[in-house]
mmCIF file of C-alpha atoms in Angstrom:
data_model
loop_
_atom_site.group_PDB
_atom_site.id
_atom_site.type_symbol
_atom_site.label_atom_id
_atom_site.label_comp_id
_atom_site.label_asym_id
_atom_site.label_seq_id
_atom_site.Cartn_x
_atom_site.Cartn_y
_atom_site.Cartn_z
ATOM 1 C CA MET A 1 63.568 99.021 113.829
ATOM 2 C CA GLY A 2 61.492 101.512 112.496
ATOM 3 C CA ASN A 3 64.477 103.784 112.885
ATOM 4 C CA ALA A 4 65.948 105.460 109.156
ATOM 5 C CA TYR A 5 70.053 104.459 108.656
ATOM 6 C CA PRO A 6 72.611 106.180 106.537
ATOM 7 C CA THR A 7 72.317 104.674 102.646
ATOM 8 C CA TYR A 8 75.906 106.095 102.294
ATOM 9 C CA ARG A 9 76.689 103.993 105.893
ATOM 10 C CA LEU A 10 75.131 100.886 104.829
ATOM 11 C CA VAL A 11 77.182 101.281 101.366
ATOM 12 C CA LEU A 12 80.435 101.977 103.897
ATOM 13 C CA MET A 13 79.796 98.660 106.089
ATOM 14 C CA GLY A 14 79.729 96.536 102.608
ATOM 15 C CA LEU A 15 82.518 97.630 100.954
ATOM 16 C CA GLY A 16 84.469 97.148 104.117
ATOM 17 C CA ALA A 17 82.995 94.193 105.084
ATOM 18 C CA GLY A 18 84.325 92.874 101.049
ATOM 19 C CA LEU A 19 87.513 95.332 101.424
ATOM 20 C CA ALA A 20 88.570 93.302 104.605
ATOM 21 C CA LEU A 21 87.059 89.995 102.875
ATOM 22 C CA ALA A 22 89.541 90.866 99.977
ATOM 23 C CA MET A 23 92.190 91.480 102.564
ATOM 24 C CA HIS A 24 92.369 87.987 103.995
ATOM 25 C CA LEU A 25 91.807 85.467 100.803
ATOM 26 C CA VAL A 26 94.830 87.735 99.527
ATOM 27 C CA ILE A 27 97.121 87.160 102.410
ATOM 28 C CA GLU A 28 95.670 83.901 103.658
ATOM 29 C CA ARG A 29 94.894 81.876 100.585
ATOM 30 C CA THR A 30 96.911 83.906 97.176
ATOM 31 C CA PRO A 31 101.163 82.606 96.702
ATOM 32 C CA LEU A 32 101.175 86.482 96.760
ATOM 33 C CA GLY A 33 100.197 86.811 100.020
ATOM 34 C CA ALA A 34 102.780 83.479 100.878
ATOM 35 C CA LEU A 35 105.459 85.783 99.747
ATOM 36 C CA VAL A 36 104.618 89.103 101.888
ATOM 37 C CA ARG A 37 104.183 86.407 105.291
ATOM 38 C CA ALA A 38 107.488 85.697 103.874
ATOM 39 C CA THR A 39 109.236 88.548 103.811
ATOM 40 C CA VAL A 40 107.447 89.513 107.045
ATOM 41 C CA ALA A 41 108.343 86.446 108.740
ATOM 42 C CA ASP A 42 112.200 85.983 107.445
ATOM 43 C CA ARG A 43 113.244 89.035 105.261
ATOM 44 C CA ASP A 44 117.302 87.118 104.919
ATOM 45 C CA MET A 45 115.698 83.748 103.450
ATOM 46 C CA VAL A 46 113.059 85.835 101.398
ATOM 47 C CA SER A 47 116.806 87.939 99.720
ATOM 48 C CA ALA A 48 118.495 84.589 99.823
ATOM 49 C CA VAL A 49 116.158 82.309 97.037
ATOM 50 C CA GLY A 50 116.186 85.617 94.786
ATOM 51 C CA ILE A 51 113.547 87.807 96.130
ATOM 52 C CA ASP A 52 114.356 90.878 96.219
ATOM 53 C CA ALA A 53 112.234 91.814 99.501
ATOM 54 C CA ARG A 54 112.567 95.180 99.418
ATOM 55 C CA ARG A 55 110.093 95.694 96.007
ATOM 56 C CA VAL A 56 107.632 93.455 98.008
ATOM 57 C CA ARG A 57 108.135 95.862 100.917
ATOM 58 C CA ALA A 58 107.865 98.658 98.823
ATOM 59 C CA GLY A 59 104.637 97.441 97.645
ATOM 60 C CA VAL A 60 102.712 96.247 100.610
ATOM 61 C CA PHE A 61 103.528 99.237 101.720
ATOM 62 C CA VAL A 62 102.077 101.169 98.461
ATOM 63 C CA ALA A 63 99.176 99.231 98.452
ATOM 64 C CA GLY A 64 98.640 100.046 101.829
ATOM 65 C CA SER A 65 98.514 103.901 100.869
ATOM 66 C CA ILE A 66 95.807 103.363 98.170
ATOM 67 C CA LEU A 67 93.534 101.726 101.328
ATOM 68 C CA ALA A 68 94.514 104.323 103.494
ATOM 69 C CA THR A 69 93.766 106.422 100.419
ATOM 70 C CA THR A 70 90.995 105.039 99.672
ATOM 71 C CA ALA A 71 89.450 105.298 103.029
ATOM 72 C CA GLY A 72 90.086 108.969 103.397
ATOM 73 C CA VAL A 73 88.325 109.482 100.573
ATOM 74 C CA LEU A 74 84.883 107.327 101.509
ATOM 75 C CA GLY A 75 84.692 108.387 104.911
ATOM 76 C CA SER A 76 85.664 111.932 105.056
ATOM 77 C CA PRO A 77 82.167 112.654 104.507
ATOM 78 C CA ILE A 78 81.318 110.445 108.216
ATOM 79 C CA TYR A 79 84.824 112.817 109.529
ATOM 80 C CA ASN A 80 84.114 116.017 108.279
ATOM 81 C CA ALA A 81 87.999 117.234 106.897
ATOM 82 C CA ARG A 82 89.202 119.686 109.410
ATOM 83 C CA PRO A 83 92.464 120.645 111.203
ATOM 84 C CA GLY A 84 93.152 117.066 114.137
ATOM 85 C CA LEU A 85 91.685 114.911 112.287
ATOM 86 C CA ASP A 86 94.571 112.849 111.578
ATOM 87 C CA SER A 87 95.814 112.698 115.161
ATOM 88 C CA THR A 88 92.460 112.099 115.625
ATOM 89 C CA ILE A 89 92.988 108.832 112.841
ATOM 90 C CA LEU A 90 95.885 107.668 113.747
ATOM 91 C CA ILE A 91 94.829 107.636 117.704
ATOM 92 C CA LEU A 92 92.359 104.897 116.892
ATOM 93 C CA ALA A 93 95.016 103.392 114.669
ATOM 94 C CA LEU A 94 97.538 103.121 116.956
ATOM 95 C CA VAL A 95 94.727 101.742 119.303
ATOM 96 C CA VAL A 96 92.900 99.092 116.482
ATOM 97 C CA VAL A 97 96.338 97.262 115.993
ATOM 98 C CA VAL A 98 97.487 97.090 119.631
ATOM 99 C CA ILE A 99 94.417 96.048 120.615
ATOM 100 C CA GLY A 100 94.747 93.636 117.781
ATOM 101 C CA GLY A 101 98.199 92.265 117.908
ATOM 102 C CA LEU A 102 101.008 93.075 115.233
ATOM 103 C CA GLY A 103 101.153 91.289 112.399
ATOM 104 C CA SER A 104 97.758 90.534 112.467
ATOM 105 C CA VAL A 105 94.709 90.804 109.333
ATOM 106 C CA ARG A 106 92.433 89.046 111.225
ATOM 107 C CA GLY A 107 93.227 91.137 114.634
ATOM 108 C CA ALA A 108 92.370 93.942 113.398
ATOM 109 C CA LEU A 109 89.525 92.965 111.942
ATOM 110 C CA VAL A 110 87.916 92.594 115.429
ATOM 111 C CA ALA A 111 89.668 95.616 117.102
ATOM 112 C CA ALA A 112 88.346 98.278 115.226
ATOM 113 C CA LEU A 113 85.458 96.489 115.637
ATOM 114 C CA LEU A 114 84.827 96.625 118.248
ATOM 115 C CA ILE A 115 86.554 100.189 118.750
ATOM 116 C CA GLY A 116 83.605 100.776 116.621
ATOM 117 C CA GLN A 117 81.067 99.991 119.438
ATOM 118 C CA ILE A 118 83.182 101.002 122.037
ATOM 119 C CA GLU A 119 83.678 104.352 120.418
ATOM 120 C CA SER A 120 80.168 104.539 119.552
ATOM 121 C CA THR A 121 78.178 103.607 122.500
ATOM 122 C CA GLY A 122 80.311 105.971 124.541
ATOM 123 C CA ARG A 123 79.733 108.930 122.563
ATOM 124 C CA VAL A 124 75.923 108.198 122.857
ATOM 125 C CA LEU A 125 75.896 107.223 126.653
ATOM 126 C CA PHE A 126 79.149 109.022 127.726
ATOM 127 C CA SER A 127 80.193 112.199 125.554
ATOM 128 C CA GLU A 128 82.713 113.062 128.547
ATOM 129 C CA LEU A 129 83.981 109.653 129.198
ATOM 130 C CA ALA A 130 84.278 108.157 125.376
ATOM 131 C CA SER A 131 87.779 108.604 124.894
ATOM 132 C CA PHE A 132 88.569 107.484 128.429
ATOM 133 C CA LEU A 133 86.512 104.337 127.265
ATOM 134 C CA LEU A 134 88.867 103.432 124.338
ATOM 135 C CA PHE A 135 91.823 103.606 126.000
ATOM 136 C CA GLY A 136 90.420 101.819 128.810
ATOM 137 C CA ALA A 137 89.458 99.122 126.283
ATOM 138 C CA LEU A 138 92.894 99.803 125.585
ATOM 139 C CA ALA A 139 94.420 98.751 129.236
ATOM 140 C CA VAL A 140 92.316 95.807 129.416
ATOM 141 C CA VAL A 141 93.731 94.075 126.597
ATOM 142 C CA LEU A 142 97.043 95.261 127.403
ATOM 143 C CA ALA A 143 96.781 93.385 131.132
ATOM 144 C CA LEU A 144 95.520 90.894 129.998
ATOM 145 C CA ARG A 145 97.316 89.558 126.185
ATOM 146 C CA PRO A 146 100.073 92.546 125.650
ATOM 147 C CA ARG A 147 100.322 91.058 122.806
ATOM 148 C CA GLY A 148 96.563 92.089 121.754
ATOM 149 C CA LEU A 149 94.202 89.778 121.209
ATOM 150 C CA PHE A 150 95.649 88.217 117.731
ATOM 151 C CA ALA A 151 99.024 89.165 117.647
ATOM 152 C CA ALA A 152 101.157 86.984 114.619
ATOM 153 C CA PRO A 153 104.138 84.236 116.341
ATOM 154 C CA LEU A 154 107.427 86.427 116.959
ATOM 155 C CA GLY A 155 109.314 85.760 114.202
ATOM 156 C CA ASN A 156 112.303 87.925 112.675
ATOM 157 C CA ARG A 157 110.494 90.928 112.116
ATOM 158 C CA SER A 158 113.711 93.312 111.488
#
């Protein structure tokens, strides 16, 4: 629309979309994803068929840590590393998970896009009230759908 947009941010959006698609395909369409979903749903049953559920959970933790580290490294030029940045990111992550619904990759993606739009619009239009808009969206979702927008069915989450 006649305005310049930073190439780095466009590349990040492309990488984010690619990673989201890859995560969806792995979790929903592969035997590894089925194993992860089964471990989340019923750890005891997975153990009963001879699979070490602790190793599966450890593998998921390692994969999540790698993705989080990658996001931190790629996002550092935008957020500028500073004291207190961890709290900011953790609060945003908490809001995304709660709005999206526990156990839902699709919910996390939709919630992240929604929160990104709310935060960006809030900072541009109402810079002093941006945090209130963010938590206001969280309150509205919790009031209307307490388990989140795309919450996974309740299962054995012990």
